[in-house]
PDB file of C-alpha atoms in Angstrom:
ATOM      1  CA  MET A1308       0.000   0.000   0.000  1.00 95.00           C
ATOM      2  CA  ARG A1309       1.360   3.404  -1.001  1.00 97.00           C
ATOM      3  CA  PHE A1310      -0.263   6.610   0.239  1.00 97.00           C
ATOM      4  CA  THR A1311      -0.415   9.261  -2.484  1.00 97.00           C
ATOM      5  CA  THR A1312      -2.255  12.190  -0.868  1.00 97.00           C
ATOM      6  CA  GLU A1313      -3.100  13.306   2.654  1.00 97.00           C
ATOM      7  CA  GLN A1314      -5.439  15.992   3.952  1.00 97.00           C
ATOM      8  CA  ARG A1315      -7.122  16.870   7.227  1.00 96.00           C
ATOM      9  CA  LEU A1316     -10.850  17.527   6.817  1.00 96.00           C
ATOM     10  CA  ASP A1317     -12.524  20.333   8.722  1.00 93.00           C
ATOM     11  CA  ASP A1318     -13.808  17.960  11.409  1.00 92.00           C
ATOM     12  CA  GLY A1319     -10.319  16.591  12.025  1.00 94.00           C
ATOM     13  CA  VAL A1320     -10.747  13.379  10.045  1.00 96.00           C
ATOM     14  CA  LEU A1321      -7.550  12.356   8.257  1.00 96.00           C
ATOM     15  CA  GLU A1322      -8.174  11.416   4.628  1.00 98.00           C
ATOM     16  CA  ARG A1323      -5.471   9.562   2.708  1.00 98.00           C
ATOM     17  CA  GLU A1324      -5.660   8.294  -0.845  1.00 98.00           C
ATOM     18  CA  PHE A1325      -3.648   5.178  -1.625  1.00 98.00           C
ATOM     19  CA  THR A1326      -2.887   2.666  -4.322  1.00 98.00           C
ATOM     20  CA  LEU A1327      -2.522  -1.062  -3.804  1.00 97.00           C
ATOM     21  CA  ASP A1328      -1.280  -3.100  -6.760  1.00 96.00           C
ATOM     22  CA  GLY A1329      -2.562  -0.356  -9.032  1.00 95.00           C
ATOM     23  CA  ILE A1330      -5.997  -0.180  -7.369  1.00 97.00           C
ATOM     24  CA  PRO A1331      -6.965   3.274  -6.034  1.00 97.00           C
ATOM     25  CA  GLY A1332      -8.498   3.592  -2.591  1.00 98.00           C
ATOM     26  CA  ILE A1333      -9.212   6.044   0.220  1.00 98.00           C
ATOM     27  CA  LEU A1334      -8.716   5.658   3.970  1.00 98.00           C
ATOM     28  CA  TRP A1335     -10.329   7.897   6.576  1.00 98.00           C
ATOM     29  CA  THR A1336      -9.283   7.771  10.231  1.00 97.00           C
ATOM     30  CA  PRO A1337     -10.608   9.684  13.255  1.00 95.00           C
ATOM     31  CA  GLY A1338      -8.794  12.863  14.163  1.00 87.00           C
ATOM     32  CA  SER A1339      -8.011  11.827  17.722  1.00 77.00           C
ATOM     33  CA  ALA A1340      -7.707   8.091  18.258  1.00 69.00           C
ATOM     34  CA  ALA A1341      -5.797   6.990  21.357  1.00 71.00           C
ATOM     35  CA  ALA A1342      -5.606   3.336  20.276  1.00 83.00           C
ATOM     36  CA  PRO A1343      -6.017   1.226  17.142  1.00 93.00           C
ATOM     37  CA  VAL A1344      -9.597   1.583  15.930  1.00 95.00           C
ATOM     38  CA  PRO A1345     -12.139  -0.730  14.283  1.00 97.00           C
ATOM     39  CA  LEU A1346     -12.618  -0.504  10.517  1.00 97.00           C
ATOM     40  CA  ILE A1347     -15.652  -0.240   8.248  1.00 98.00           C
ATOM     41  CA  LEU A1348     -15.210  -1.149   4.580  1.00 98.00           C
ATOM     42  CA  LEU A1349     -17.407   1.143   2.472  1.00 98.00           C
ATOM     43  CA  GLY A1350     -18.978  -0.656  -0.464  1.00 96.00           C
ATOM     44  CA  HIS A1351     -20.425   1.332  -3.362  1.00 93.00           C
ATOM     45  CA  PRO A1352     -21.915   0.832  -6.835  1.00 89.00           C
ATOM     46  CA  PRO A1353     -19.542   0.644  -9.820  1.00 89.00           C
ATOM     47  CA  LEU A1354     -19.854   4.323 -10.733  1.00 90.00           C
ATOM     48  CA  GLY A1355     -16.286   5.372  -9.885  1.00 93.00           C
ATOM     49  CA  LEU A1356     -14.789   6.740  -6.670  1.00 95.00           C
ATOM     50  CA  ARG A1357     -14.775  10.322  -7.932  1.00 95.00           C
ATOM     51  CA  LYS A1358     -18.488  10.278  -8.663  1.00 95.00           C
ATOM     52  CA  MET A1359     -19.276   8.492  -5.407  1.00 95.00           C
ATOM     53  CA  TYR A1360     -16.893  10.599  -3.281  1.00 97.00           C
ATOM     54  CA  PRO A1361     -19.476  12.999  -1.744  1.00 96.00           C
ATOM     55  CA  ARG A1362     -21.535  10.115  -0.398  1.00 93.00           C
ATOM     56  CA  LEU A1363     -18.502   8.080   0.627  1.00 97.00           C
ATOM     57  CA  VAL A1364     -16.857  10.906   2.569  1.00 97.00           C
ATOM     58  CA  ALA A1365     -20.154  11.654   4.338  1.00 95.00           C
ATOM     59  CA  ARG A1366     -20.404   8.022   5.430  1.00 94.00           C
ATOM     60  CA  ALA A1367     -16.730   8.040   6.468  1.00 97.00           C
ATOM     61  CA  ARG A1368     -17.196  11.174   8.584  1.00 96.00           C
ATOM     62  CA  HIS A1369     -20.077   9.531  10.433  1.00 94.00           C
ATOM     63  CA  ALA A1370     -17.954   6.440  11.016  1.00 96.00           C
ATOM     64  CA  ALA A1371     -15.073   8.561  12.328  1.00 95.00           C
ATOM     65  CA  ALA A1372     -17.426  10.379  14.698  1.00 94.00           C
ATOM     66  CA  ASP A1373     -18.226   6.972  16.198  1.00 94.00           C
ATOM     67  CA  GLY A1374     -14.531   6.178  16.549  1.00 94.00           C
ATOM     68  CA  PHE A1375     -14.108   3.989  13.462  1.00 96.00           C
ATOM     69  CA  ALA A1376     -11.789   4.132  10.469  1.00 97.00           C
ATOM     70  CA  ALA A1377     -13.389   3.721   7.041  1.00 98.00           C
ATOM     71  CA  ALA A1378     -11.884   2.679   3.739  1.00 98.00           C
ATOM     72  CA  THR A1379     -12.922   1.989   0.178  1.00 98.00           C
ATOM     73  CA  ILE A1380     -11.352   0.855  -3.083  1.00 98.00           C
ATOM     74  CA  GLU A1381     -12.179   1.359  -6.741  1.00 97.00           C
ATOM     75  CA  LEU A1382     -14.139  -1.529  -8.224  1.00 95.00           C
ATOM     76  CA  PRO A1383     -12.845  -3.393 -11.285  1.00 94.00           C
ATOM     77  CA  GLY A1384     -13.736  -1.675 -14.562  1.00 91.00           C
ATOM     78  CA  SER A1385     -14.771   1.563 -12.822  1.00 91.00           C
ATOM     79  CA  GLY A1386     -13.296   5.029 -12.398  1.00 90.00           C
ATOM     80  CA  ASP A1387      -9.754   5.268 -13.713  1.00 88.00           C
ATOM     81  CA  ARG A1388      -9.294   1.506 -13.876  1.00 91.00           C
ATOM     82  CA  PRO A1389      -9.124  -0.195 -17.290  1.00 91.00           C
ATOM     83  CA  ARG A1390     -12.428  -0.876 -19.007  1.00 86.00           C
ATOM     84  CA  TRP A1391     -13.691  -4.448 -18.814  1.00 83.00           C
ATOM     85  CA  GLY A1392     -15.167  -5.586 -22.113  1.00 81.00           C
ATOM     86  CA  ALA A1393     -17.560  -8.293 -20.951  1.00 76.00           C
ATOM     87  CA  VAL A1394     -18.981  -6.227 -18.109  1.00 80.00           C
ATOM     88  CA  GLU A1395     -19.239  -3.134 -20.327  1.00 86.00           C
ATOM     89  CA  GLN A1396     -21.385  -5.124 -22.742  1.00 87.00           C
ATOM     90  CA  ALA A1397     -23.563  -6.341 -19.882  1.00 88.00           C
ATOM     91  CA  ARG A1398     -24.061  -2.721 -18.793  1.00 86.00           C
ATOM     92  CA  VAL A1399     -25.132  -1.815 -22.334  1.00 91.00           C
ATOM     93  CA  ASP A1400     -27.581  -4.723 -22.361  1.00 91.00           C
ATOM     94  CA  LEU A1401     -28.937  -3.652 -18.972  1.00 88.00           C
ATOM     95  CA  ARG A1402     -29.516  -0.058 -20.101  1.00 88.00           C
ATOM     96  CA  ARG A1403     -31.187  -1.266 -23.293  1.00 92.00           C
ATOM     97  CA  ALA A1404     -33.592  -3.489 -21.349  1.00 88.00           C
ATOM     98  CA  VAL A1405     -34.428  -0.765 -18.811  1.00 83.00           C
ATOM     99  CA  GLU A1406     -34.998   1.895 -21.482  1.00 87.00           C
ATOM    100  CA  ALA A1407     -37.235  -0.495 -23.417  1.00 89.00           C
ATOM    101  CA  GLY A1408     -39.246  -1.282 -20.291  1.00 84.00           C
ATOM    102  CA  GLU A1409     -38.302  -4.951 -20.555  1.00 86.00           C
ATOM    103  CA  PRO A1410     -37.495  -7.256 -17.651  1.00 84.00           C
ATOM    104  CA  VAL A1411     -33.776  -7.685 -16.977  1.00 86.00           C
ATOM    105  CA  SER A1412     -32.914 -11.275 -17.798  1.00 90.00           C
ATOM    106  CA  ALA A1413     -31.018 -13.609 -15.494  1.00 92.00           C
ATOM    107  CA  GLU A1414     -28.349 -13.852 -18.197  1.00 93.00           C
ATOM    108  CA  ILE A1415     -27.733 -10.093 -18.098  1.00 92.00           C
ATOM    109  CA  ILE A1416     -27.621 -10.077 -14.299  1.00 92.00           C
ATOM    110  CA  ASP A1417     -25.162 -12.968 -14.206  1.00 95.00           C
ATOM    111  CA  ALA A1418     -22.911 -11.365 -16.848  1.00 93.00           C
ATOM    112  CA  LEU A1419     -22.979  -8.044 -15.015  1.00 92.00           C
ATOM    113  CA  VAL A1420     -22.514  -9.172 -11.426  1.00 95.00           C
ATOM    114  CA  LEU A1421     -20.746 -12.527 -11.172  1.00 96.00           C
ATOM    115  CA  PRO A1422     -17.450 -11.493 -12.851  1.00 94.00           C
ATOM    116  CA  LEU A1423     -17.427  -8.372 -10.655  1.00 94.00           C
ATOM    117  CA  VAL A1424     -17.842 -10.453  -7.497  1.00 96.00           C
ATOM    118  CA  ASP A1425     -15.146 -12.922  -8.532  1.00 97.00           C
ATOM    119  CA  LYS A1426     -12.613 -10.150  -9.179  1.00 96.00           C
ATOM    120  CA  ALA A1427     -13.570  -7.578  -6.533  1.00 97.00           C
ATOM    121  CA  VAL A1428     -13.693  -9.836  -3.471  1.00 98.00           C
ATOM    122  CA  PRO A1429     -10.010 -10.900  -3.575  1.00 98.00           C
ATOM    123  CA  GLU A1430      -9.100  -7.238  -4.071  1.00 98.00           C
ATOM    124  CA  TRP A1431     -11.094  -6.269  -0.994  1.00 98.00           C
ATOM    125  CA  GLN A1432      -9.317  -9.017   0.955  1.00 98.00           C
ATOM    126  CA  ALA A1433      -5.902  -7.762  -0.181  1.00 98.00           C
ATOM    127  CA  ALA A1434      -6.900  -4.242   0.850  1.00 98.00           C
ATOM    128  CA  LEU A1435      -8.004  -5.580   4.224  1.00 98.00           C
ATOM    129  CA  ASP A1436      -4.624  -7.270   4.694  1.00 98.00           C
ATOM    130  CA  ALA A1437      -2.865  -3.961   4.041  1.00 98.00           C
ATOM    131  CA  LEU A1438      -5.216  -1.857   6.146  1.00 98.00           C
ATOM    132  CA  LEU A1439      -4.999  -4.126   9.188  1.00 97.00           C
ATOM    133  CA  SER A1440      -1.216  -3.966   9.028  1.00 97.00           C
ATOM    134  CA  LEU A1441      -1.368  -0.224   9.806  1.00 96.00           C
ATOM    135  CA  PRO A1442      -0.710   0.582  13.466  1.00 94.00           C
ATOM    136  CA  GLU A1443      -3.751   2.867  13.732  1.00 94.00           C
ATOM    137  CA  ILE A1444      -6.222   0.139  12.688  1.00 96.00           C
ATOM    138  CA  GLY A1445      -6.862  -2.899  14.835  1.00 91.00           C
ATOM    139  CA  GLY A1446     -10.275  -4.302  13.939  1.00 82.00           C
ATOM    140  CA  PRO A1447     -12.849  -5.691  14.306  1.00 96.00           C
ATOM    141  CA  VAL A1448     -14.095  -5.092  10.758  1.00 98.00           C
ATOM    142  CA  GLY A1449     -17.515  -4.334   9.293  1.00 98.00           C
ATOM    143  CA  TYR A1450     -18.734  -4.029   5.709  1.00 98.00           C
ATOM    144  CA  SER A1451     -21.284  -1.395   4.733  1.00 97.00           C
ATOM    145  CA  GLY A1452     -23.045  -0.739   1.432  1.00 92.00           C
ATOM    146  CA  GLY A1453     -23.228  -2.358  -2.005  1.00 84.00           C
ATOM    147  CA  VAL A1454     -22.760  -4.042  -4.404  1.00 92.00           C
ATOM    148  CA  ILE A1455     -24.801  -6.418  -2.243  1.00 95.00           C
ATOM    149  CA  SER A1456     -23.479  -9.517  -4.040  1.00 97.00           C
ATOM    150  CA  VAL A1457     -19.916  -8.425  -3.262  1.00 97.00           C
ATOM    151  CA  GLY A1458     -20.924  -8.007   0.365  1.00 97.00           C
ATOM    152  CA  ILE A1459     -22.516 -11.455   0.450  1.00 98.00           C
ATOM    153  CA  ARG A1460     -19.381 -13.140  -0.879  1.00 98.00           C
ATOM    154  CA  LEU A1461     -17.177 -11.213   1.542  1.00 98.00           C
ATOM    155  CA  ALA A1462     -19.420 -12.160   4.457  1.00 98.00           C
ATOM    156  CA  VAL A1463     -19.045 -15.823   3.506  1.00 98.00           C
ATOM    157  CA  VAL A1464     -15.298 -16.023   2.794  1.00 98.00           C
ATOM    158  CA  GLU A1465     -13.781 -13.331   5.031  1.00 97.00           C
ATOM    159  CA  PRO A1466     -13.778 -14.284   8.742  1.00 97.00           C
ATOM    160  CA  ARG A1467     -12.353 -10.902   9.774  1.00 97.00           C
ATOM    161  CA  ILE A1468     -15.657  -9.230   8.870  1.00 98.00           C
ATOM    162  CA  VAL A1469     -17.906  -9.606  11.912  1.00 97.00           C
ATOM    163  CA  ALA A1470     -20.975  -7.557  10.877  1.00 98.00           C
ATOM    164  CA  ALA A1471     -22.405  -6.128   7.665  1.00 98.00           C
ATOM    165  CA  GLY A1472     -24.871  -3.466   6.626  1.00 97.00           C
ATOM    166  CA  PHE A1473     -26.290  -4.052   3.133  1.00 96.00           C
ATOM    167  CA  PHE A1474     -28.215  -1.795   0.751  1.00 89.00           C
ATOM    168  CA  ALA A1475     -30.851  -4.061  -0.807  1.00 87.00           C
ATOM    169  CA  GLY A1476     -30.823  -4.294  -4.590  1.00 77.00           C
ATOM    170  CA  SER A1477     -32.553  -6.542  -7.065  1.00 70.00           C
ATOM    171  CA  LEU A1478     -29.714  -7.336  -9.500  1.00 88.00           C
ATOM    172  CA  VAL A1479     -28.671 -10.431  -7.563  1.00 94.00           C
ATOM    173  CA  PRO A1480     -27.781 -13.622  -9.451  1.00 95.00           C
ATOM    174  CA  ARG A1481     -29.713 -16.661  -8.303  1.00 93.00           C
ATOM    175  CA  THR A1482     -26.474 -18.393  -7.313  1.00 95.00           C
ATOM    176  CA  MET A1483     -25.919 -15.639  -4.729  1.00 96.00           C
ATOM    177  CA  PHE A1484     -29.073 -16.772  -2.921  1.00 96.00           C
ATOM    178  CA  GLU A1485     -27.267 -20.029  -2.154  1.00 96.00           C
ATOM    179  CA  GLU A1486     -24.292 -18.078  -0.820  1.00 98.00           C
ATOM    180  CA  ALA A1487     -26.644 -15.924   1.239  1.00 98.00           C
ATOM    181  CA  ARG A1488     -27.708 -19.030   3.138  1.00 98.00           C
ATOM    182  CA  GLN A1489     -24.079 -19.405   4.259  1.00 98.00           C
ATOM    183  CA  VAL A1490     -23.938 -15.899   5.764  1.00 98.00           C
ATOM    184  CA  THR A1491     -23.958 -16.139   9.567  1.00 98.00           C
ATOM    185  CA  ILE A1492     -22.706 -12.745  10.788  1.00 98.00           C
ATOM    186  CA  PRO A1493     -25.120 -10.090  12.121  1.00 98.00           C
ATOM    187  CA  LEU A1494     -26.813  -8.150   9.297  1.00 98.00           C
ATOM    188  CA  HIS A1495     -28.530  -4.794   8.986  1.00 97.00           C
ATOM    189  CA  VAL A1496     -30.338  -4.537   5.620  1.00 95.00           C
ATOM    190  CA  LEU A1497     -31.751  -1.286   4.290  1.00 91.00           C
ATOM    191  CA  LEU A1498     -34.583  -1.415   1.734  1.00 88.00           C
ATOM    192  CA  GLN A1499     -36.267   1.530   0.039  1.00 81.00           C
ATOM    193  CA  TRP A1500     -39.820   0.283  -0.411  1.00 78.00           C
ATOM    194  CA  ASP A1501     -40.571   2.303  -3.563  1.00 74.00           C
ATOM    195  CA  ASP A1502     -37.143   2.071  -5.207  1.00 76.00           C
ATOM    196  CA  GLU A1503     -37.930   2.365  -8.904  1.00 74.00           C
ATOM    197  CA  GLY A1504     -34.938   0.209  -9.864  1.00 72.00           C
ATOM    198  CA  ASN A1505     -35.494  -2.469  -7.246  1.00 77.00           C
ATOM    199  CA  ASP A1506     -37.538  -5.638  -7.372  1.00 81.00           C
ATOM    200  CA  ARG A1507     -38.996  -5.500  -3.874  1.00 86.00           C
ATOM    201  CA  GLN A1508     -39.956  -9.155  -3.760  1.00 88.00           C
ATOM    202  CA  ALA A1509     -36.473 -10.236  -4.847  1.00 90.00           C
ATOM    203  CA  ALA A1510     -35.004  -8.124  -2.041  1.00 91.00           C
ATOM    204  CA  LEU A1511     -37.381  -9.704   0.480  1.00 93.00           C
ATOM    205  CA  ASP A1512     -36.571 -13.193  -0.788  1.00 94.00           C
ATOM    206  CA  LEU A1513     -32.856 -12.484  -0.432  1.00 96.00           C
ATOM    207  CA  PHE A1514     -33.332 -11.255   3.133  1.00 96.00           C
ATOM    208  CA  ASP A1515     -35.245 -14.432   3.914  1.00 96.00           C
ATOM    209  CA  ALA A1516     -32.371 -16.491   2.473  1.00 97.00           C
ATOM    210  CA  PHE A1517     -29.693 -15.055   4.759  1.00 98.00           C
ATOM    211  CA  GLY A1518     -28.581 -17.636   7.294  1.00 98.00           C
ATOM    212  CA  SER A1519     -27.747 -15.134  10.042  1.00 98.00           C
ATOM    213  CA  ARG A1520     -29.453 -15.605  13.387  1.00 96.00           C
ATOM    214  CA  GLU A1521     -29.337 -11.829  13.878  1.00 97.00           C
ATOM    215  CA  LYS A1522     -30.665 -10.026  10.824  1.00 97.00           C
ATOM    216  CA  THR A1523     -32.754  -6.877  10.713  1.00 96.00           C
ATOM    217  CA  LEU A1524     -34.621  -5.428   7.733  1.00 94.00           C
ATOM    218  CA  HIS A1525     -35.183  -1.660   7.766  1.00 90.00           C
ATOM    219  CA  ALA A1526     -37.732  -0.806   5.080  1.00 86.00           C
ATOM    220  CA  ASN A1527     -38.591   2.845   4.476  1.00 82.00           C
ATOM    221  CA  MET A1528     -41.069   4.435   2.116  1.00 77.00           C
ATOM    222  CA  GLY A1529     -39.584   6.323  -0.811  1.00 68.00           C
ATOM    223  CA  GLY A1530     -37.388   5.869  -3.853  1.00 64.00           C
ATOM    224  CA  HIS A1531     -33.729   5.089  -4.285  1.00 62.00           C
ATOM    225  CA  THR A1532     -32.480   8.516  -3.199  1.00 65.00           C
ATOM    226  CA  GLY A1533     -35.049   9.023  -0.447  1.00 63.00           C
ATOM    227  CA  VAL A1534     -33.227   7.269   2.381  1.00 72.00           C
ATOM    228  CA  PRO A1535     -34.195   9.090   5.596  1.00 70.00           C
ATOM    229  CA  GLN A1536     -31.494  10.413   7.894  1.00 74.00           C
ATOM    230  CA  PHE A1537     -32.597   8.236  10.776  1.00 75.00           C
ATOM    231  CA  ALA A1538     -31.895   5.138   8.664  1.00 75.00           C
ATOM    232  CA  GLY A1539     -28.212   6.068   8.700  1.00 77.00           C
ATOM    233  CA  GLU A1540     -28.393   6.613  12.445  1.00 84.00           C
ATOM    234  CA  ASP A1541     -29.883   3.144  12.892  1.00 88.00           C
ATOM    235  CA  ALA A1542     -27.012   1.656  10.856  1.00 90.00           C
ATOM    236  CA  ALA A1543     -24.489   3.556  12.960  1.00 91.00           C
ATOM    237  CA  ARG A1544     -25.954   2.069  16.144  1.00 93.00           C
ATOM    238  CA  PHE A1545     -25.740  -1.397  14.569  1.00 96.00           C
ATOM    239  CA  PHE A1546     -22.016  -1.010  13.877  1.00 96.00           C
ATOM    240  CA  ALA A1547     -21.382   0.556  17.284  1.00 95.00           C
ATOM    241  CA  ARG A1548     -22.973  -2.484  18.885  1.00 95.00           C
ATOM    242  CA  HIS A1549     -20.862  -4.980  16.964  1.00 96.00           C
ATOM    243  CA  LEU A1550     -17.542  -3.190  16.388  1.00 95.00           C
ATOM    244  CA  ARG A1551     -16.934  -1.138  19.496  1.00 83.00           C
ATOM    245  CA  ARG A1552     -14.782  -2.966  22.025  1.00 61.00           C
ATOM    246  CA  PRO A1553     -16.032  -3.041  25.618  1.00 49.00           C
ATOM    247  CA  ARG A1554     -14.092  -0.757  27.932  1.00 40.00           C
ATOM    248  CA  ALA A1555     -11.737  -2.464  30.353  1.00 38.00           C
ATOM    249  CA  GLY A1556     -13.676  -3.352  33.478  1.00 38.00           C
ATOM    250  CA  ALA A1557     -17.044  -2.637  31.844  1.00 37.00           C
ATOM    251  CA  ASP A1558     -19.936  -4.972  32.557  1.00 39.00           C
ATOM    252  CA  LEU A1559     -20.489  -7.401  29.683  1.00 35.00           C
TER     253      LEU A1559
END
């Protein structure tokens, strides 16, 4: 991991951009941390870090206010990373189906999502290796956001992730439902009930498939961009409950 830029935000959060094997990423750490802090990995859709930055930094600031570091990496085929022919074609096919008002086929979903999961998850694990080697980060680790299929795979294969907050989405390959049954960590799932791009029933079926004994579905009225502020506060309490270490001598 090589840090390329560093700046202190107005609330004291330290923001550092980095590259890891050519993959761009950003790390945010609290301004005043007396000991190594837990980490939240910030998932995001494949729209590019620059485009997603305003939302990512807002989420990172909230995490830092709770005493957590936050980090993200650029997804394969997004942002400044090389284009990915097969996935680019799947994106074209997806847009064509949506614009024509046609249902999105399972073939398009598989072509769009499965290669991304297969490539992105090992990259997230490599980033986690590097991040946990830093003296200011000590775990435990949470995952927050999308792509939900990436989060599912990480929750199954990465034992260092102890809790996850997912943004429900409908473009989930059927094979990921089988993986969802293997997820056992605590989950906090956010669903916008009237999301115009979301198949509500598919999202509910996926939630039902998760194998976690502790799983909570937070469904709110409104479209994709209408997530209420209190939904973020609920997610913050979820991560505080699962990532914050008990104080020495505190009652357990």
